[in-house]
Each structure stands twice: as C-alpha cells, then as structure tokens.
Short mmCIF file of C-alpha atoms in Angstrom, two decimals:
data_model
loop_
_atom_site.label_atom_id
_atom_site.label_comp_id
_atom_site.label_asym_id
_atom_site.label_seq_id
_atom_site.Cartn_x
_atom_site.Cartn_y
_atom_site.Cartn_z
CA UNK E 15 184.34 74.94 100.11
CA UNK E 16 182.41 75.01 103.66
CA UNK E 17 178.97 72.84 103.52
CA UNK E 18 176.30 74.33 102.98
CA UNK E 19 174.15 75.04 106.43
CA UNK E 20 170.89 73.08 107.18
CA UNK E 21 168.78 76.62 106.28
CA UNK E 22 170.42 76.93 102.90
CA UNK E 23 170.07 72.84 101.88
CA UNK E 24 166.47 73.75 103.17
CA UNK E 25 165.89 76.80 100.82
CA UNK E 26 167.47 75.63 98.20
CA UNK E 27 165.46 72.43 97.98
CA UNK E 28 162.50 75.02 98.47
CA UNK E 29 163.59 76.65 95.34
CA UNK E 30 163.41 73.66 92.83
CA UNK E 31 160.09 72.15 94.55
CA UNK E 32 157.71 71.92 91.84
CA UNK E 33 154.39 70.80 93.97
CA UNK E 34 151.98 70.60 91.18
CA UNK E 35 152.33 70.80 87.48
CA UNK E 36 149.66 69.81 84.48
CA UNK E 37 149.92 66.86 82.23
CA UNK E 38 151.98 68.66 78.89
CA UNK E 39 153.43 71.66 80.95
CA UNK E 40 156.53 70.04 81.68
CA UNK E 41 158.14 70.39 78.42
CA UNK E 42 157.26 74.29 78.75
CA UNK E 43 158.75 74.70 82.30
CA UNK E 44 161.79 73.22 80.62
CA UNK E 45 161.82 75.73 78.04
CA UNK E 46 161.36 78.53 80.15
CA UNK E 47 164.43 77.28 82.84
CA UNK E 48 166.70 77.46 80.28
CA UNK E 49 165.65 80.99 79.24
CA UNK E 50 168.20 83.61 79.32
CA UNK E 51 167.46 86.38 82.33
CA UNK E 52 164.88 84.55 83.67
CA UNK E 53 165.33 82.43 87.14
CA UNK E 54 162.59 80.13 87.51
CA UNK E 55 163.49 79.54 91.07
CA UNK E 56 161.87 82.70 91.86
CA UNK E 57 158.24 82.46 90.53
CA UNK E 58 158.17 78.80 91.33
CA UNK E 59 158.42 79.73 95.07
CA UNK E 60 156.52 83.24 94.69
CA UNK E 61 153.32 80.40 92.82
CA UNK E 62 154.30 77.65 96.08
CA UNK E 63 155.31 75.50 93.27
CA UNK E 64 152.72 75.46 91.05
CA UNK E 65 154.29 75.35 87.95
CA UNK E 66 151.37 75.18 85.58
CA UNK E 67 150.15 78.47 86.92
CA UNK E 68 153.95 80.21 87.20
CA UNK E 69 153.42 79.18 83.14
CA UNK E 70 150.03 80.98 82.69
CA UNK E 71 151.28 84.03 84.80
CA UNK E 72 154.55 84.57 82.07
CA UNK E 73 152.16 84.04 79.17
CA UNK E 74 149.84 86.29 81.10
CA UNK E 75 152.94 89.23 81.66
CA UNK E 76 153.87 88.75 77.96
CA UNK E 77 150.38 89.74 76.80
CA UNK E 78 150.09 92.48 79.01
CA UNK E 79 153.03 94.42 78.52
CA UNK E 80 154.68 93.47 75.09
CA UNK E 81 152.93 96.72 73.40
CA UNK E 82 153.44 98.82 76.34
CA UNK E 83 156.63 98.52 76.02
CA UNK E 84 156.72 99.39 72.39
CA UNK E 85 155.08 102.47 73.72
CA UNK E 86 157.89 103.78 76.28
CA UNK E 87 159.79 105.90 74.03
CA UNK E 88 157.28 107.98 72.77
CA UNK E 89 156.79 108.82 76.23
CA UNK E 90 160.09 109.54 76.77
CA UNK E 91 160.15 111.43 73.34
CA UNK E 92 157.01 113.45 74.33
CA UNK E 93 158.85 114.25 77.74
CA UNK E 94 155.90 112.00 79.82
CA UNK E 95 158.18 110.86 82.57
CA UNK E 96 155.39 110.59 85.17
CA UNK E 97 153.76 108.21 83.12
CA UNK E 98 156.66 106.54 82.07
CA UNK E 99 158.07 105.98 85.31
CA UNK E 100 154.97 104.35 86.67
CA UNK E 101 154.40 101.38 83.99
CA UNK E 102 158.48 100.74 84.38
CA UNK E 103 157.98 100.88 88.61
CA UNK E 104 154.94 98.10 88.23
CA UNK E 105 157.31 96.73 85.03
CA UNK E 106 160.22 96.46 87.63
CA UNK E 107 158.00 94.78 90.60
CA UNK E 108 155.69 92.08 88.47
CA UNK E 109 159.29 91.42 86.89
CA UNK E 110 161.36 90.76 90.28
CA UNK E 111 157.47 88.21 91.04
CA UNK E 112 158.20 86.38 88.54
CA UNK E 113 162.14 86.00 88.42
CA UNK E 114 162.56 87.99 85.55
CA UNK E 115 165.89 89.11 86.53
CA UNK E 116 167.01 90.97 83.87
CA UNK E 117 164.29 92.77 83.13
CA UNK E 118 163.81 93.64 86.84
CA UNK E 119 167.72 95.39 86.98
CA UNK E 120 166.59 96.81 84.17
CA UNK E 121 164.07 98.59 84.50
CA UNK E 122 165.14 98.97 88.43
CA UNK E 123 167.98 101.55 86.99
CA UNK E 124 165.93 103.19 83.92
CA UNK E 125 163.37 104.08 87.17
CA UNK E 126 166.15 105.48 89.34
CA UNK E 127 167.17 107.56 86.42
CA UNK E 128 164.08 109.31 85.90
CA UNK E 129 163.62 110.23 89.79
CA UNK E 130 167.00 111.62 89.35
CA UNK E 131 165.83 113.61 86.06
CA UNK E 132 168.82 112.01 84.45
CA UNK E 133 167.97 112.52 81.01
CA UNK E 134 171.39 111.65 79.47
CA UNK E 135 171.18 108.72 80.72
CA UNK E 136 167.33 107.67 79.57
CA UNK E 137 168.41 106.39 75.55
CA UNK E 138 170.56 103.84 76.23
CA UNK E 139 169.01 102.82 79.81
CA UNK E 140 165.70 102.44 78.39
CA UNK E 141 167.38 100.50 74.92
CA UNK E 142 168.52 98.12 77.87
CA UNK E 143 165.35 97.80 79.16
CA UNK E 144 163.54 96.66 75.79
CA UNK E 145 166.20 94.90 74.44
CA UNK E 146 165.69 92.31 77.85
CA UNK E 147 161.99 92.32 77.77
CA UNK E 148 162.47 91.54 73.23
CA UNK E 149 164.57 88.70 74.40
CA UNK E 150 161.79 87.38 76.56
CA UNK E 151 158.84 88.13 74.26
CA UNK E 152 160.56 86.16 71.16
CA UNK E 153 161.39 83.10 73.72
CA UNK E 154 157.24 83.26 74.57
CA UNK E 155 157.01 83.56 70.89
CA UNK E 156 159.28 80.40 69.86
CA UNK E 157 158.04 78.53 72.64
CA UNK E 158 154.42 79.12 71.61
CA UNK E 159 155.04 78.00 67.92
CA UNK E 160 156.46 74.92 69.48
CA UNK E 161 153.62 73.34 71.19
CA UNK E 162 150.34 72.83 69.74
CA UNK E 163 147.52 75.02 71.25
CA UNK E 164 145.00 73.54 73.55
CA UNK E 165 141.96 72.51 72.19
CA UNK E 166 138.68 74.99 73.10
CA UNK E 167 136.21 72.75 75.64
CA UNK E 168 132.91 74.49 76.10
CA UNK E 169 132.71 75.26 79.90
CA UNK E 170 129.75 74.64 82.33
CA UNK E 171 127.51 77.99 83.14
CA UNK E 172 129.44 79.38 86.12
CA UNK E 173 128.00 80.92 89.54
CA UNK E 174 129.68 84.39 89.07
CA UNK E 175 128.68 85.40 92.27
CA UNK E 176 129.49 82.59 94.19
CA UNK E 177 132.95 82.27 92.30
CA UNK E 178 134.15 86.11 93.21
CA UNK E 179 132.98 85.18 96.94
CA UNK E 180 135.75 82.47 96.95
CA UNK E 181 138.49 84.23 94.99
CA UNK E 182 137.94 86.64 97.48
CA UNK E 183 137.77 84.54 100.45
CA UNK E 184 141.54 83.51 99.01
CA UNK E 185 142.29 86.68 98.91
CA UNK E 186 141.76 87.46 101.97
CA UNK E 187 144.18 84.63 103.27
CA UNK E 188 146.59 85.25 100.84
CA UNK E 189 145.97 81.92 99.33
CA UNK E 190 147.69 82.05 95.97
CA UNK E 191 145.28 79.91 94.89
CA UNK E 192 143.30 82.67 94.20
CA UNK E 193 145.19 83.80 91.26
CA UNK E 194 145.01 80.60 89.72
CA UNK E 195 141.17 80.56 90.10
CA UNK E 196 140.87 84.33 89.54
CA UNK E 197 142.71 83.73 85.74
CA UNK E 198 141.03 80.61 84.57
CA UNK E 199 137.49 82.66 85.31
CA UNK E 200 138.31 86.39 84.12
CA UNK E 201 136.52 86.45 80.94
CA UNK E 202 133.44 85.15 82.04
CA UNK E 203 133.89 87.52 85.50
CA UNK E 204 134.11 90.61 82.91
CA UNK E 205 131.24 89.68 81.31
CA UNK E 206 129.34 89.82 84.69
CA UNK E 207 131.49 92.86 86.74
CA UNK E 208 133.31 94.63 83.60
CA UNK E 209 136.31 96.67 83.43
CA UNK E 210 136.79 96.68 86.72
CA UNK E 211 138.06 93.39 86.70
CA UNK E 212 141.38 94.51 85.10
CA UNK E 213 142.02 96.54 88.13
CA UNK E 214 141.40 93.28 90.10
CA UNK E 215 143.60 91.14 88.09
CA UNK E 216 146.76 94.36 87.87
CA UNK E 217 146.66 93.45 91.80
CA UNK E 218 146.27 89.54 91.68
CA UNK E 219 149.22 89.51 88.72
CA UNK E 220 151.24 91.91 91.33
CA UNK E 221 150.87 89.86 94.12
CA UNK E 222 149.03 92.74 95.69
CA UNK E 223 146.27 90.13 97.38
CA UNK E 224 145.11 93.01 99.97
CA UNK E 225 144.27 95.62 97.21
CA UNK E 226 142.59 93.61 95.05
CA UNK E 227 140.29 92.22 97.66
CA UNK E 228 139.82 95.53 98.82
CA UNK E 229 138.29 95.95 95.06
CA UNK E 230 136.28 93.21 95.36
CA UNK E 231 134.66 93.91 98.61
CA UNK E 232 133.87 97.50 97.16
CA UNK E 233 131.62 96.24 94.38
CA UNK E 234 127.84 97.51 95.10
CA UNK E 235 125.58 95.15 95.76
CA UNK E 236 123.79 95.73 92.58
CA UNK E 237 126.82 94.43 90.69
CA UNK E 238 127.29 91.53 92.80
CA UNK E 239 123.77 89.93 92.24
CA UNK E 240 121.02 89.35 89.19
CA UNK E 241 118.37 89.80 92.02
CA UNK E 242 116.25 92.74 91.24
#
C-alpha cells in the first residue's frame, strides 16, 4: 500500500484529537465510538474536540427528535409531504453534524424521494430511515441506564443579559464555544427571553452560528433588559 501523504497523517490525527473531555465522560465517548452508524470522528472535529459537549449535543438530538420521528408516517399517511420533507432535510443535516452516518444516507434518499414525488418508494425508504434513528435512540437508552445520573447542584443567579451578550459575541466568531455555553444556560435563558430561544438553539444545534445570532441581535430592547 502507498504511505499515506503528510495532509492525510495530518487529518487523520485531526480526526481522533479529543482536546477536552470531563472527568466521567470518557466511559460514554467509548460507548458511543463503538455505536453502530455513528462515526465519532465527525462530531469530534465538527465540536474542535470537545468531547464532553459532542456527548451533550447526541443526548441533546435524541431528545429532540425521538417523537418526531414517531410522527413521520402519519404525515406521510395524511399525504403532508411539505412538512415531512422539511423535519427529514434538517433530520438529514444535524445528522451528517454529528456523524450520524446512517441516519444521514438515510434520510438523504427518503428526501430525494419526496422531491421526486416518488411515492412507491416512501414505505420502505422511510422504514429505513426509523429503523437507523431506533437503533440510535435504544443505544442513548442503554447507555443512559448504564451510568448513574449526575447529581442536581443548585446554580448561582445568572446575568441573563450579560450571558446572551457573550453567546452572541461567540456567535458572531463562530466560536463553537458558544454552543457549549448556549446549552448549559437554556433553561434559565427561556425563563428570561421565552420560546424564542428554541429557534436560537434549532440554529446553534445546526451549526447555523450566523442565523441564530441574527435572532439574538433581533430581540427588542425591552426583552433584553429588566430596566423599566
């Protein structure tokens, strides 16, 4: 075989970098590298190696879409392709983030099917589809029963309006820290800027930095401060 080129000993080493990981979330990486259809490679590099938050952001896609996709046929059954074809589109992009491969292909040919209005084809495409993302829920599931939860600390009052300034400074930089900061603060940043939030963190989970800042810069001034 012909060696491997300086750029592809480089990437490669890229790929298994872990730069940061928290003290118990090692024995959950492992769990999740040796789950089947998913490439950890992927949303290690897409997280710059933070594998403590590439943990929280599969947890985070699991609770997100597990009864959404429970819901797809009856919107193929009730002929709601429009709306079906969007959640798989976002399905098939959040997927490919987070090295989700099978899930990605997936849904990648269930979304070319519907565009093409090729209905014979929608049963066992879409069967496909949840069969992958079943295989991934009950690993989440298994793994979850396997390690103890964490313990509930009572956290500090937090600035709310001096925390979405720097999410959204990170944002604006496409510092992926952002995400991590943005997640470990939502609930308390819904309490203060409600739903509106979600929209924020549909971007941030998406990798869509630009829109979700966009959001953020949008919020009127009234929302972004107790002052009256």
């Amino acid at each position: 075989p012909e060696a491997e080129s300086a750029i592809e000993l480089k990437e490669r080493s890229q790929d298994n970098q872990i730069i940061s990981i928290e003290q118990g979330d090692d024995d959950q990486l492992n769990l999740f590298q040796k789950m089947e259809g998913l490439d950890s490679r992927v949303g290690l590099r897409n997280t710059s190696g933070n594998a403590t938050k590439y943990i929280a952001l599969l947890k985070k896609y699991d609770t997100m879409n597990n009864n959404k996709i429970d819901e797809l046929s009856t919107l193929f059954d009730t002929e709601r392709l429009d709306e079906a074809c969007h959640f798989i589109h976002n399905l098939k992009g959040v997927s490919g983030n987070l090295g989700l491969t099978r899930i990605q292909h997936a849904a990648e040919i269930l979304e070319k099917s519907i565009r093409l209005r090729k209905k014979t084809d929608y049963k066992s495409l879409l069967k496909e589809l949840i069969n992958h993302y079943k295989i991934f829920h009950e690993s989440i599931q298994t793994m979850n029963d396997r390690v103890e939860p964490e313990s509930v600390s009572t956290q500090p009052e937090v600035d709310t309006d001096l925390l979405i300034y720097n999410i959204n400074e990170l944002l604006s930089i496409g510092d992926t820290k952002a995400s991590e900061l943005f997640l470990s603060n939502e609930k308390t940043l819904i309490l203060k800027y409600g739903d509106i939030i979600e929209q924020i963190r549909i971007h941030i989970d998406n990798f869509d930095f630009t829109s979700a800042s966009k959001i953020i810069s949008s919020l009127p001034e009234s929302s972004k401060s107790e002052k009256h």
